[in-house]
Amino acid sequence: MAHDVVIVGGGHNGLIAAATLARGGLRTLVLERSERVGGCAATDEIAPGFRVPALAHRTAIDSHVIQSLELERHGLRIVRPAAYACAPTTDGRALIIWADTERACREIATFSSIDAERYPAFLESIRRITVVVRSLLDASPPDLDALAPADAIRALRTGRQFRALGRTDAYRLLRWLPMAVSDLVGEWFESEPLRATVAADGVLGSFLGPRSAGSAAVMLLLAAGEGRPIAPGWMPRGGGGALAEALCAAAKQAGAEIRTSAAVCEIRVDDDGRATGVVLESGEEIGASRVVSAVDPRRTFLALIDPIHLPPEFRRRAQNIRMRGTLAKVNFALTAAPEFQGLAARALADRVAALSGCVRLAGSVDSIERAFDAVKYGTFSDVPWIELAIPSVTDDTLAPAGQHVASAYVQYVPHTLKDADWDHQREQLGDRVVDVIGRYAPGFERLIVAREVLTPADLEQRVGLTGGHVFHGELALDQLAVARPLLGWAQYRTPIKNLHLCGAGTHPGTGLDGRSGLLAAQAILTAP
Amino acid sequence: MKYDAVVIGGGHNGLAAAAYLARAGRKVLVLERRHVVGGAAVTEEVFPRFRFSVCSYVVSLLRPDIIRELDLPRHGLEILPLDGTFSPMLNGDYLWRVNDHAKTRREIARHSKLDAEAYDEYGRAMVEMARFVKPILAMTPPDPMTRNPRELLKLGALARRFKALPSRDRYNQLQLMTMSAVDFLDQWFETDVLKATMAASGIIGTFLGVRSPGTAYVLLHHYMGEIDGAFRSWGFARGGTGAISNAIAGAARAAGAEIRTGTAIARIRTRGGSADGVVLDNGDEIDASLVLSSVDPRRTFLGLLDPKELPSDFVADVRRFKLRGSSGKVNLALDALPDFRSLPGPGPHLRGAISISPSIDYMERAYDQAKYGEFSRRPYIDMVIPTLTDPSVAPPGKHVLSCFVQYAPYALAGGTWDQQRDAFGDAVIDTLAEHAPNIRDIILHRQVVTPLDLEREWGLSEGNIFHGELTLEQLFFLRPVPGWARYTTPVRNLWMCGSAAHPGGGIMGAPGRNAARRILGHAH
């Protein structure tokens, strides 16, 4: 039977789009290349009994999505950390950013009383500013060439919200968007551990150092979901895979059909430039009145579509979408939780709570910047920046009793090495990560039962992220909003009729939040 | 006796503001601390009979309307074309772009046929972009938080102009405003040295690398000249850069403005939150209904005023204003011409700019060193030999070589600039020697100008040649301070007219002109 919609790619955005479209009454089929759906939301058993968040170790699925798809009814259990981030030092201290602001301030005060005074004001300013950012993320960007009345109304609303910020915060928003996050944290705080811990959100997954202009915008975009900075998001009980299962269940219950191990190799386009279906690697052809691609724009336009169907200028622009991944993933199965020097003096309960969020290993903003320097020349730093998550601390389903799994975001790592190949360097990278973690948690290497290293090239292989870029395209000012994925094509449409995009490469594209999938589906349902 | 306006600082912007006010019949006094007018646009006889454009050394953006309105040629301004850019490479090859388009195309084709083709298209696109930006240089930035509908309409008009652009230009404009020079150029070209040399113009005077987002915009400046109908890109003033300031000073005097050099100001005098004159170092007081400051905001508001007289959030914004000087100058008096390994002997390639920017990685490494508080051991150098176009500035047969050097961070991790000055100069000579081995044997005199010198001698805080970083968060309605981009200040009758005001630095003269026109009510 013919489908109303086939969705290419069963990542979180693809599933959310599928569920939304199916609820809208469209016969929807999701085609996933690998043997399981979820994309970056996955849980892998890397050793018997050790289940680790294989890729993302933090998600921030939009509350609208959670409600509209009733994900909690479909088994999603959100585990919110007691501490957003813990930044141990090598000299036996630790800065713990507790979720409870007062408690966080007491911690910060041990590093700087001035910073402790400023921290609440900082949170409040980010909260107010991200209200405006959020209202931009929650709607499809306008088409500059065909402004609809709805766009005007939305613009007015956002304009009012902007002016309602008052001069101080309004100007902050304008100044911060193009600014370097190192300058932003420098304006607020004086203690390096706090500066580095906050600045890290501005470079996550990006080809940006803290000193790169535009990194403050990344921090604001990621903060917009929950209206707070510093590792915003949470982990589902059961790891990313549990989120995938909940989304899958929601999509199926809505009536969507989901096929795994079904790799699409071509999107079929007829002579009048209309998408008519897809072709699988098996040769099987599947017809559909609409094709929706959840894979990144470069893969969609350059790998899945015969060039003849796209204007050369459009292809050139698609080729120029910047997606140079810098994030590598290292997963560990551990016999015990790492013992961070910086936490040694604390009570057990506090030690556990401190590790419930992420652990950020950077002594200073400059140490992150130095880690970035290497990647510009096609190598990786001796001292990469690391964000470690130990989800088994709060989730006993992931590891055998008393034992643990850990997941490390490692930056900066090039997709392609300058004068070497990953097959010879992959484990060296892993050793460096172990070495750096060991500086903060002596004896870490002795805890390791199993280790898995995923370079950006591996991420591309495994999840289909072109360039290994976790956001399906750099979150740069020229690749956001009306220009995401490309200026003039930000409404989830493409030059090919009946072909739509719904992946993170479209607006807003801010990580594992599902907004792109939801907005794309809504745009398709309301399209004439 | 009382002046209508007293202008603090006799740089090109202060002088331009004074000239416009005087022409409108105002009684104007310009006060310059140094013995000579011009500020950083100055020619000085540093060594006997060798006259250097000590700081700023080429002219490209001087607004044509200023040249016209102030009739600068009549006051001695003569701009000589600077033909092309010669970029020696370390592999013995070179890239030599000249103003003759066909020649340049052939030269680029020598490196890459594709690039030669892209070069035309690129040029056309950039001229379009420059057309879009040009009017913005002459406008007083509207304040996005204003309640004044007139201002909001102006913002709306800007948005409409952008919307009205063909989609392709819109796309380029958006990229130019936000991307890094390298990312932008990567979309057009493949030749490393070509991209490196073009990208270099994006980082001049700014503490950013060629890969830092926000550096693409300045690429435009090289195309402004074309639509100005002036020389395509860069030129010299006969007699050195000081000749520009002298011409503007001449126009100001002719219009009745009074200019006093060697007159340092102790403070701006205020009464009831309103400026009413200045107090000199020697204690003399000068009454004026208006005070215009062409010096940078840090000096103006934290040095010449008592911060207590200013709103605290304004003071905080001024303190936050990024200056961060990142460049220095090395001026050499030469016995003969440098002899480049890649293109030996004298020749027309020495008459233009010579750019030591052999590769993108070279440029980026120079930046990486500076980020952590060292000067680049192998810096980016942009140099000119004015004596080849204007022999008047050196004794017969001798030459002056003016080297703009980046990066030289104002804040050093170790030691002071007074201790590092010679090491910095040596690094520059070593770098030059890699390309022109004879350089050491032909140096008669050497002047090293560090960011600290720029601050102490020329009054540029932190040695920033633009009076403040030209980064997006410090441009247009955010320059110098959000809410105060319209040349006014929280102190009544105190105006800003220097490079720290919109549209910023370079020998443009636009801030001085815009401020004066605003005061005279010609512009809103």
PDB file of C-alpha atoms in Angstrom, chain A residues 144-145 147 162-163 166-167 170-171 174-175 178-179 183 187 211 213 313 316-317 320 322 324 366 369-370 373 376-377 477-478 483 487, chain B residues 143-147 152 163 167-168 170-171 174 178-179 183 187 211 213 320 322 324 361 364-365 368 371-372 472-473 477-478 482-483:
ATOM      1  CA  LEU A 144      11.561  36.328   4.159  1.00  0.00           C
ATOM      2  CA  ASP A 145      10.177  36.202   0.636  1.00  0.00           C
ATOM      3  CA  LEU A 147       5.906  36.805   5.101  1.00  0.00           C
ATOM      4  CA  PHE A 162      12.405  41.605  23.803  1.00  0.00           C
ATOM      5  CA  ARG A 163      11.499  45.107  24.919  1.00  0.00           C
ATOM      6  CA  GLY A 166      14.313  46.168  29.764  1.00  0.00           C
ATOM      7  CA  ARG A 167      17.476  47.872  28.593  1.00  0.00           C
ATOM      8  CA  ALA A 170      17.860  43.418  26.098  1.00  0.00           C
ATOM      9  CA  TYR A 171      21.319  44.819  25.375  1.00  0.00           C
ATOM     10  CA  LEU A 174      22.173  41.688  21.582  1.00  0.00           C
ATOM     11  CA  ARG A 175      25.756  41.760  22.818  1.00  0.00           C
ATOM     12  CA  PRO A 178      27.797  37.367  18.579  1.00  0.00           C
ATOM     13  CA  MET A 179      30.167  37.228  21.544  1.00  0.00           C
ATOM     14  CA  ASP A 183      34.166  37.125  27.448  1.00  0.00           C
ATOM     15  CA  GLU A 187      32.131  39.674  32.617  1.00  0.00           C
ATOM     16  CA  ARG A 211      37.401  32.512  22.682  1.00  0.00           C
ATOM     17  CA  ALA A 213      32.906  34.622  18.661  1.00  0.00           C
ATOM     18  CA  GLU A 313      23.758  26.867  -6.688  1.00  0.00           C
ATOM     19  CA  ARG A 316      26.956  24.432  -3.702  1.00  0.00           C
ATOM     20  CA  ARG A 317      25.332  25.994  -0.649  1.00  0.00           C
ATOM     21  CA  ASN A 320      29.110  24.645   2.277  1.00  0.00           C
ATOM     22  CA  ARG A 322      29.633  23.651   8.052  1.00  0.00           C
ATOM     23  CA  ARG A 324      33.016  19.710  11.268  1.00  0.00           C
ATOM     24  CA  ASP A 366      42.320  28.658  28.559  1.00  0.00           C
ATOM     25  CA  GLU A 369      40.930  26.891  24.369  1.00  0.00           C
ATOM     26  CA  ARG A 370      44.268  25.049  24.198  1.00  0.00           C
ATOM     27  CA  ASP A 373      43.886  24.790  19.157  1.00  0.00           C
ATOM     28  CA  LYS A 376      42.366  23.443  13.849  1.00  0.00           C
ATOM     29  CA  TYR A 377      45.478  21.700  12.565  1.00  0.00           C
ATOM     30  CA  LEU A 477      24.854  32.681  13.431  1.00  0.00           C
ATOM     31  CA  ASP A 478      24.860  32.151   9.672  1.00  0.00           C
ATOM     32  CA  ALA A 483      19.307  30.271   7.594  1.00  0.00           C
ATOM     33  CA  LEU A 487      18.635  30.831   3.883  1.00  0.00           C
TER      34      LEU A 487
ATOM     35  CA  ASP B 143      18.686  52.540  19.206  1.00  0.00           C
ATOM     36  CA  PRO B 144      16.663  49.294  19.216  1.00  0.00           C
ATOM     37  CA  MET B 145      15.291  50.154  22.657  1.00  0.00           C
ATOM     38  CA  THR B 146      14.175  53.621  21.700  1.00  0.00           C
ATOM     39  CA  ARG B 147      10.589  54.746  22.203  1.00  0.00           C
ATOM     40  CA  LEU B 152      12.181  52.324  15.009  1.00  0.00           C
ATOM     41  CA  LYS B 163      14.853  41.819   2.729  1.00  0.00           C
ATOM     42  CA  SER B 167      18.407  36.078  -2.129  1.00  0.00           C
ATOM     43  CA  ARG B 168      22.004  35.419  -3.191  1.00  0.00           C
ATOM     44  CA  ARG B 170      21.219  38.261   1.340  1.00  0.00           C
ATOM     45  CA  TYR B 171      23.001  34.971   1.773  1.00  0.00           C
ATOM     46  CA  LEU B 174      24.513  37.179   6.380  1.00  0.00           C
ATOM     47  CA  THR B 178      28.988  36.451  11.028  1.00  0.00           C
ATOM     48  CA  MET B 179      31.462  34.004   9.530  1.00  0.00           C
ATOM     49  CA  ASP B 183      35.269  29.818   6.337  1.00  0.00           C
ATOM     50  CA  GLN B 187      33.555  28.684  -0.144  1.00  0.00           C
ATOM     51  CA  ARG B 211      39.388  31.326  11.787  1.00  0.00           C
ATOM     52  CA  PRO B 213      33.838  34.012  13.474  1.00  0.00           C
ATOM     53  CA  ARG B 320      33.763  46.166  29.745  1.00  0.00           C
ATOM     54  CA  LYS B 322      37.102  45.596  24.779  1.00  0.00           C
ATOM     55  CA  ARG B 324      42.878  44.618  23.662  1.00  0.00           C
ATOM     56  CA  ASP B 361      47.863  27.794   9.384  1.00  0.00           C
ATOM     57  CA  GLU B 364      46.316  30.958  12.867  1.00  0.00           C
ATOM     58  CA  ARG B 365      49.466  29.826  14.676  1.00  0.00           C
ATOM     59  CA  ASP B 368      47.378  30.927  18.956  1.00  0.00           C
ATOM     60  CA  LYS B 371      46.103  34.218  22.888  1.00  0.00           C
ATOM     61  CA  TYR B 372      48.196  33.181  25.846  1.00  0.00           C
ATOM     62  CA  LEU B 472      29.908  42.571  16.243  1.00  0.00           C
ATOM     63  CA  GLU B 473      29.065  43.130  19.907  1.00  0.00           C
ATOM     64  CA  PHE B 477      24.124  50.561  17.976  1.00  0.00           C
ATOM     65  CA  LEU B 478      26.361  48.790  20.478  1.00  0.00           C
ATOM     66  CA  PRO B 482      24.731  50.029  24.198  1.00  0.00           C
ATOM     67  CA  GLY B 483      22.259  52.889  24.248  1.00  0.00           C
TER      68      GLY B 483
END
